[in-house]
Short mmCIF file of N, CA and C in Angstrom, two decimals:
data_model
loop_
_atom_site.label_atom_id
_atom_site.label_comp_id
_atom_site.label_asym_id
_atom_site.label_seq_id
_atom_site.Cartn_x
_atom_site.Cartn_y
_atom_site.Cartn_z
N GLN A 162 169.87 238.75 99.29
CA GLN A 162 168.50 238.34 99.50
C GLN A 162 168.36 237.71 100.88
N VAL A 163 167.15 237.77 101.39
CA VAL A 163 166.88 237.24 102.71
C VAL A 163 166.63 235.74 102.62
N GLN A 164 167.27 235.00 103.51
CA GLN A 164 167.04 233.57 103.60
C GLN A 164 167.02 233.14 105.05
N LEU A 165 166.04 232.32 105.39
CA LEU A 165 165.99 231.62 106.66
C LEU A 165 165.94 230.14 106.33
N VAL A 166 166.93 229.40 106.77
CA VAL A 166 167.06 228.00 106.40
C VAL A 166 167.05 227.15 107.65
N GLU A 167 165.98 226.36 107.81
CA GLU A 167 165.85 225.46 108.95
C GLU A 167 166.55 224.14 108.67
N SER A 168 167.02 223.52 109.73
CA SER A 168 167.60 222.19 109.62
C SER A 168 167.44 221.48 110.96
N GLY A 169 167.65 220.19 110.95
CA GLY A 169 167.64 219.40 112.18
C GLY A 169 166.39 218.58 112.41
N GLY A 170 165.40 218.71 111.55
CA GLY A 170 164.20 217.92 111.70
C GLY A 170 164.45 216.47 111.35
N GLY A 171 163.48 215.64 111.68
CA GLY A 171 163.59 214.23 111.38
C GLY A 171 162.59 213.41 112.15
N LEU A 172 162.82 212.11 112.16
CA LEU A 172 161.96 211.15 112.84
C LEU A 172 162.59 210.76 114.17
N VAL A 173 161.81 210.82 115.23
CA VAL A 173 162.31 210.48 116.55
C VAL A 173 161.22 209.77 117.33
N GLN A 174 161.64 208.90 118.23
CA GLN A 174 160.69 208.21 119.10
C GLN A 174 160.20 209.14 120.20
N ALA A 175 158.98 208.89 120.67
CA ALA A 175 158.45 209.64 121.80
C ALA A 175 159.43 209.57 122.97
N GLY A 176 159.63 210.71 123.61
CA GLY A 176 160.59 210.80 124.69
C GLY A 176 161.97 211.22 124.25
N GLY A 177 162.20 211.25 122.96
CA GLY A 177 163.50 211.62 122.44
C GLY A 177 163.66 213.11 122.29
N SER A 178 164.78 213.50 121.69
CA SER A 178 165.14 214.91 121.55
C SER A 178 165.59 215.21 120.13
N LEU A 179 165.39 216.45 119.73
CA LEU A 179 165.91 217.00 118.50
C LEU A 179 166.32 218.44 118.74
N ARG A 180 167.29 218.90 117.98
CA ARG A 180 167.65 220.31 117.99
C ARG A 180 167.51 220.88 116.59
N LEU A 181 166.64 221.86 116.45
CA LEU A 181 166.46 222.55 115.19
C LEU A 181 167.35 223.78 115.14
N SER A 182 167.82 224.10 113.95
CA SER A 182 168.59 225.31 113.72
C SER A 182 167.94 226.12 112.61
N CYS A 183 168.08 227.42 112.69
CA CYS A 183 167.62 228.32 111.64
C CYS A 183 168.72 229.31 111.39
N ALA A 184 169.33 229.22 110.22
CA ALA A 184 170.42 230.10 109.83
C ALA A 184 169.87 231.22 108.97
N ALA A 185 170.12 232.45 109.36
CA ALA A 185 169.59 233.62 108.68
C ALA A 185 170.68 234.34 107.91
N SER A 186 170.30 234.88 106.77
CA SER A 186 171.18 235.74 105.99
C SER A 186 170.35 236.82 105.33
N GLY A 187 171.00 237.94 105.03
CA GLY A 187 170.31 239.03 104.37
C GLY A 187 169.51 239.93 105.30
N ILE A 188 169.61 239.71 106.59
CA ILE A 188 168.95 240.56 107.58
C ILE A 188 169.96 240.94 108.65
N ILE A 189 169.64 241.99 109.38
CA ILE A 189 170.42 242.31 110.57
C ILE A 189 169.87 241.44 111.68
N PHE A 190 170.48 240.28 111.84
CA PHE A 190 169.91 239.25 112.69
C PHE A 190 169.69 239.74 114.12
N SER A 191 170.66 240.46 114.66
CA SER A 191 170.57 240.89 116.05
C SER A 191 169.44 241.88 116.30
N SER A 192 168.88 242.47 115.25
CA SER A 192 167.78 243.41 115.38
C SER A 192 166.41 242.76 115.22
N ASN A 193 166.38 241.46 115.01
CA ASN A 193 165.15 240.73 114.77
C ASN A 193 164.73 239.89 115.96
N THR A 194 163.46 239.99 116.31
CA THR A 194 162.87 238.99 117.18
C THR A 194 162.70 237.71 116.36
N MET A 195 163.05 236.59 116.95
CA MET A 195 162.98 235.31 116.26
C MET A 195 161.91 234.43 116.89
N HIS A 196 161.23 233.69 116.05
CA HIS A 196 160.15 232.81 116.49
C HIS A 196 160.29 231.45 115.85
N TRP A 197 159.76 230.46 116.53
CA TRP A 197 159.47 229.16 115.94
C TRP A 197 157.96 228.95 115.96
N PHE A 198 157.42 228.65 114.80
CA PHE A 198 156.03 228.24 114.64
C PHE A 198 156.00 226.78 114.22
N ARG A 199 154.84 226.17 114.36
CA ARG A 199 154.68 224.82 113.83
C ARG A 199 153.27 224.66 113.28
N GLN A 200 153.13 223.76 112.33
CA GLN A 200 151.84 223.50 111.72
C GLN A 200 151.72 222.03 111.40
N ALA A 201 150.72 221.41 111.98
CA ALA A 201 150.39 220.02 111.69
C ALA A 201 149.29 219.98 110.64
N PRO A 202 149.18 218.90 109.88
CA PRO A 202 148.13 218.80 108.86
C PRO A 202 146.74 219.04 109.44
N GLY A 203 145.98 219.90 108.78
CA GLY A 203 144.62 220.18 109.21
C GLY A 203 144.51 221.11 110.40
N ARG A 204 145.63 221.63 110.88
CA ARG A 204 145.62 222.51 112.03
C ARG A 204 146.17 223.88 111.67
N GLN A 205 145.80 224.86 112.46
CA GLN A 205 146.28 226.21 112.28
C GLN A 205 147.74 226.30 112.72
N ARG A 206 148.49 227.13 112.02
CA ARG A 206 149.86 227.37 112.43
C ARG A 206 149.88 228.03 113.80
N GLU A 207 150.72 227.53 114.69
CA GLU A 207 150.77 228.05 116.05
C GLU A 207 152.17 228.50 116.42
N LEU A 208 152.21 229.52 117.25
CA LEU A 208 153.48 230.01 117.77
C LEU A 208 153.95 229.08 118.87
N VAL A 209 155.16 228.56 118.73
CA VAL A 209 155.75 227.67 119.71
C VAL A 209 156.55 228.44 120.74
N THR A 210 157.42 229.33 120.26
CA THR A 210 158.30 230.06 121.15
C THR A 210 158.89 231.25 120.42
N SER A 211 159.36 232.23 121.18
CA SER A 211 159.99 233.40 120.62
C SER A 211 161.13 233.86 121.51
N ILE A 212 162.05 234.58 120.91
CA ILE A 212 163.14 235.19 121.66
C ILE A 212 163.38 236.58 121.09
N THR A 213 163.41 237.57 121.96
CA THR A 213 163.54 238.95 121.54
C THR A 213 165.00 239.31 121.32
N THR A 214 165.21 240.53 120.83
CA THR A 214 166.57 241.02 120.65
C THR A 214 167.31 241.11 121.97
N GLY A 215 166.58 241.29 123.06
CA GLY A 215 167.18 241.35 124.38
C GLY A 215 167.31 240.01 125.08
N GLY A 216 166.85 238.95 124.43
CA GLY A 216 167.00 237.61 124.99
C GLY A 216 165.82 237.12 125.80
N SER A 217 164.74 237.90 125.88
CA SER A 217 163.56 237.44 126.58
C SER A 217 162.87 236.35 125.77
N THR A 218 162.34 235.35 126.45
CA THR A 218 161.72 234.21 125.78
C THR A 218 160.28 234.02 126.22
N ASN A 219 159.50 233.43 125.33
CA ASN A 219 158.13 233.04 125.62
C ASN A 219 157.88 231.68 124.99
N TYR A 220 157.04 230.88 125.66
CA TYR A 220 156.74 229.54 125.19
C TYR A 220 155.25 229.27 125.24
N ALA A 221 154.78 228.53 124.26
CA ALA A 221 153.43 228.01 124.34
C ALA A 221 153.32 227.07 125.53
N ASP A 222 152.15 227.05 126.16
CA ASP A 222 151.96 226.19 127.32
C ASP A 222 152.27 224.73 127.02
N SER A 223 151.99 224.30 125.80
CA SER A 223 152.16 222.91 125.44
C SER A 223 153.62 222.46 125.41
N VAL A 224 154.56 223.40 125.36
CA VAL A 224 155.97 223.03 125.26
C VAL A 224 156.80 223.53 126.43
N LYS A 225 156.21 224.27 127.34
CA LYS A 225 156.95 224.78 128.49
C LYS A 225 157.58 223.65 129.28
N GLY A 226 158.84 223.83 129.61
CA GLY A 226 159.57 222.82 130.35
C GLY A 226 160.21 221.76 129.50
N ARG A 227 159.86 221.71 128.22
CA ARG A 227 160.42 220.71 127.31
C ARG A 227 161.27 221.32 126.20
N PHE A 228 160.88 222.49 125.72
CA PHE A 228 161.58 223.14 124.61
C PHE A 228 162.34 224.36 125.12
N THR A 229 163.46 224.65 124.47
CA THR A 229 164.26 225.82 124.80
C THR A 229 164.69 226.52 123.52
N ILE A 230 164.40 227.80 123.42
CA ILE A 230 164.86 228.60 122.29
C ILE A 230 166.11 229.37 122.71
N SER A 231 167.05 229.50 121.80
CA SER A 231 168.25 230.28 122.06
C SER A 231 168.72 230.90 120.75
N ARG A 232 169.58 231.88 120.85
CA ARG A 232 170.11 232.52 119.65
C ARG A 232 171.58 232.79 119.82
N ASP A 233 172.29 232.76 118.71
CA ASP A 233 173.70 233.09 118.66
C ASP A 233 173.84 234.16 117.59
N ASN A 234 173.88 235.41 118.03
CA ASN A 234 173.92 236.51 117.06
C ASN A 234 175.19 236.51 116.22
N ALA A 235 176.28 236.02 116.78
CA ALA A 235 177.53 235.95 116.03
C ALA A 235 177.44 234.98 114.87
N LYS A 236 176.57 233.98 114.99
CA LYS A 236 176.38 232.98 113.94
C LYS A 236 175.11 233.21 113.14
N ASN A 237 174.35 234.25 113.46
CA ASN A 237 173.08 234.54 112.79
C ASN A 237 172.17 233.31 112.80
N THR A 238 172.09 232.67 113.95
CA THR A 238 171.36 231.41 114.05
C THR A 238 170.51 231.38 115.30
N VAL A 239 169.30 230.87 115.16
CA VAL A 239 168.42 230.61 116.29
C VAL A 239 168.20 229.11 116.37
N TYR A 240 168.10 228.59 117.59
CA TYR A 240 167.98 227.16 117.82
C TYR A 240 166.70 226.85 118.58
N LEU A 241 166.23 225.64 118.40
CA LEU A 241 165.14 225.12 119.21
C LEU A 241 165.52 223.74 119.70
N GLN A 242 165.83 223.64 120.98
CA GLN A 242 166.12 222.36 121.60
C GLN A 242 164.80 221.77 122.07
N MET A 243 164.48 220.58 121.60
CA MET A 243 163.22 219.92 121.90
C MET A 243 163.51 218.62 122.63
N ASN A 244 163.08 218.53 123.87
CA ASN A 244 163.26 217.35 124.69
C ASN A 244 161.91 216.73 125.03
N SER A 245 161.94 215.50 125.47
CA SER A 245 160.73 214.79 125.89
C SER A 245 159.63 214.91 124.84
N LEU A 246 159.99 214.65 123.61
CA LEU A 246 159.06 214.84 122.51
C LEU A 246 157.88 213.89 122.59
N LYS A 247 156.74 214.40 122.16
CA LYS A 247 155.48 213.68 122.17
C LYS A 247 154.95 213.58 120.75
N PRO A 248 154.13 212.57 120.46
CA PRO A 248 153.55 212.48 119.11
C PRO A 248 152.82 213.75 118.69
N GLU A 249 152.20 214.44 119.62
CA GLU A 249 151.49 215.67 119.29
C GLU A 249 152.41 216.82 118.91
N ASP A 250 153.72 216.65 119.07
CA ASP A 250 154.68 217.64 118.59
C ASP A 250 154.95 217.50 117.10
N THR A 251 154.44 216.45 116.49
CA THR A 251 154.65 216.23 115.07
C THR A 251 154.07 217.38 114.26
N ALA A 252 154.90 217.99 113.42
CA ALA A 252 154.49 219.15 112.65
C ALA A 252 155.65 219.59 111.77
N VAL A 253 155.36 220.50 110.86
CA VAL A 253 156.41 221.23 110.18
C VAL A 253 156.74 222.45 111.02
N TYR A 254 158.00 222.62 111.34
CA TYR A 254 158.45 223.71 112.18
C TYR A 254 159.06 224.80 111.30
N TYR A 255 158.60 226.03 111.51
CA TYR A 255 159.01 227.17 110.70
C TYR A 255 159.74 228.21 111.54
N CYS A 256 160.83 228.69 111.01
CA CYS A 256 161.56 229.81 111.58
C CYS A 256 160.97 231.11 111.05
N HIS A 257 160.87 232.11 111.91
CA HIS A 257 160.29 233.40 111.55
C HIS A 257 161.11 234.52 112.16
N ALA A 258 161.44 235.51 111.35
CA ALA A 258 162.19 236.68 111.80
C ALA A 258 161.32 237.92 111.67
N GLN A 259 161.36 238.80 112.66
CA GLN A 259 160.53 239.99 112.66
C GLN A 259 161.32 241.19 113.17
N ARG A 260 161.27 242.24 112.37
CA ARG A 260 161.86 243.52 112.77
C ARG A 260 160.88 244.61 112.39
N GLY A 261 160.23 245.20 113.40
CA GLY A 261 159.19 246.17 113.14
C GLY A 261 158.10 245.54 112.28
N PRO A 262 157.73 246.23 111.18
CA PRO A 262 156.65 245.72 110.34
C PRO A 262 157.10 244.69 109.31
N ILE A 263 158.38 244.36 109.28
CA ILE A 263 158.93 243.46 108.28
C ILE A 263 159.16 242.08 108.89
N ASP A 264 158.73 241.04 108.18
CA ASP A 264 158.98 239.69 108.66
C ASP A 264 159.29 238.74 107.51
N TYR A 265 159.93 237.63 107.87
CA TYR A 265 160.35 236.63 106.90
C TYR A 265 160.14 235.24 107.48
N TRP A 266 159.89 234.30 106.59
CA TRP A 266 159.66 232.91 106.96
C TRP A 266 160.66 231.98 106.30
N GLY A 267 161.04 230.95 107.02
CA GLY A 267 161.79 229.86 106.42
C GLY A 267 160.86 228.89 105.72
N GLN A 268 161.44 227.89 105.07
CA GLN A 268 160.66 226.91 104.33
C GLN A 268 160.10 225.81 105.21
N GLY A 269 160.63 225.65 106.39
CA GLY A 269 160.13 224.67 107.33
C GLY A 269 160.94 223.38 107.32
N THR A 270 160.90 222.69 108.44
CA THR A 270 161.54 221.39 108.56
C THR A 270 160.58 220.45 109.29
N GLN A 271 160.47 219.23 108.78
CA GLN A 271 159.51 218.27 109.31
C GLN A 271 160.06 217.61 110.57
N VAL A 272 159.23 217.59 111.60
CA VAL A 272 159.51 216.84 112.82
C VAL A 272 158.41 215.81 112.99
N THR A 273 158.79 214.55 113.07
CA THR A 273 157.83 213.47 113.26
C THR A 273 158.21 212.69 114.50
N VAL A 274 157.27 212.58 115.42
CA VAL A 274 157.49 211.86 116.68
C VAL A 274 156.59 210.64 116.68
N SER A 275 157.19 209.48 116.73
CA SER A 275 156.44 208.24 116.70
C SER A 275 156.20 207.73 118.11
N SER A 276 155.12 206.98 118.27
CA SER A 276 154.78 206.41 119.57
C SER A 276 155.32 205.01 119.74
#
């Protein structure tokens, strides 16, 4: 069965850092474009960043220069390094895998940034 399991969330002070991990199983990981989304209460889920099978990356303007997505195909894991965190980064962060018309979501991990 397909599983995407996020980890690494938590409570951090503004200006701090966190690294999220998403471990995938049940998919051909190297054939999937991977994304991180986030959703804060009362807000629409937004795309934070993505990394293609070829390693190309894209970032939302709000996180450019602060967040870095990477993948380790040998470990079937995608990471999100988050630096210089701001209170507005507070959200549930979701891992998403996409291969053609098929996609899967993780359960999410809470990131809370205090001021």
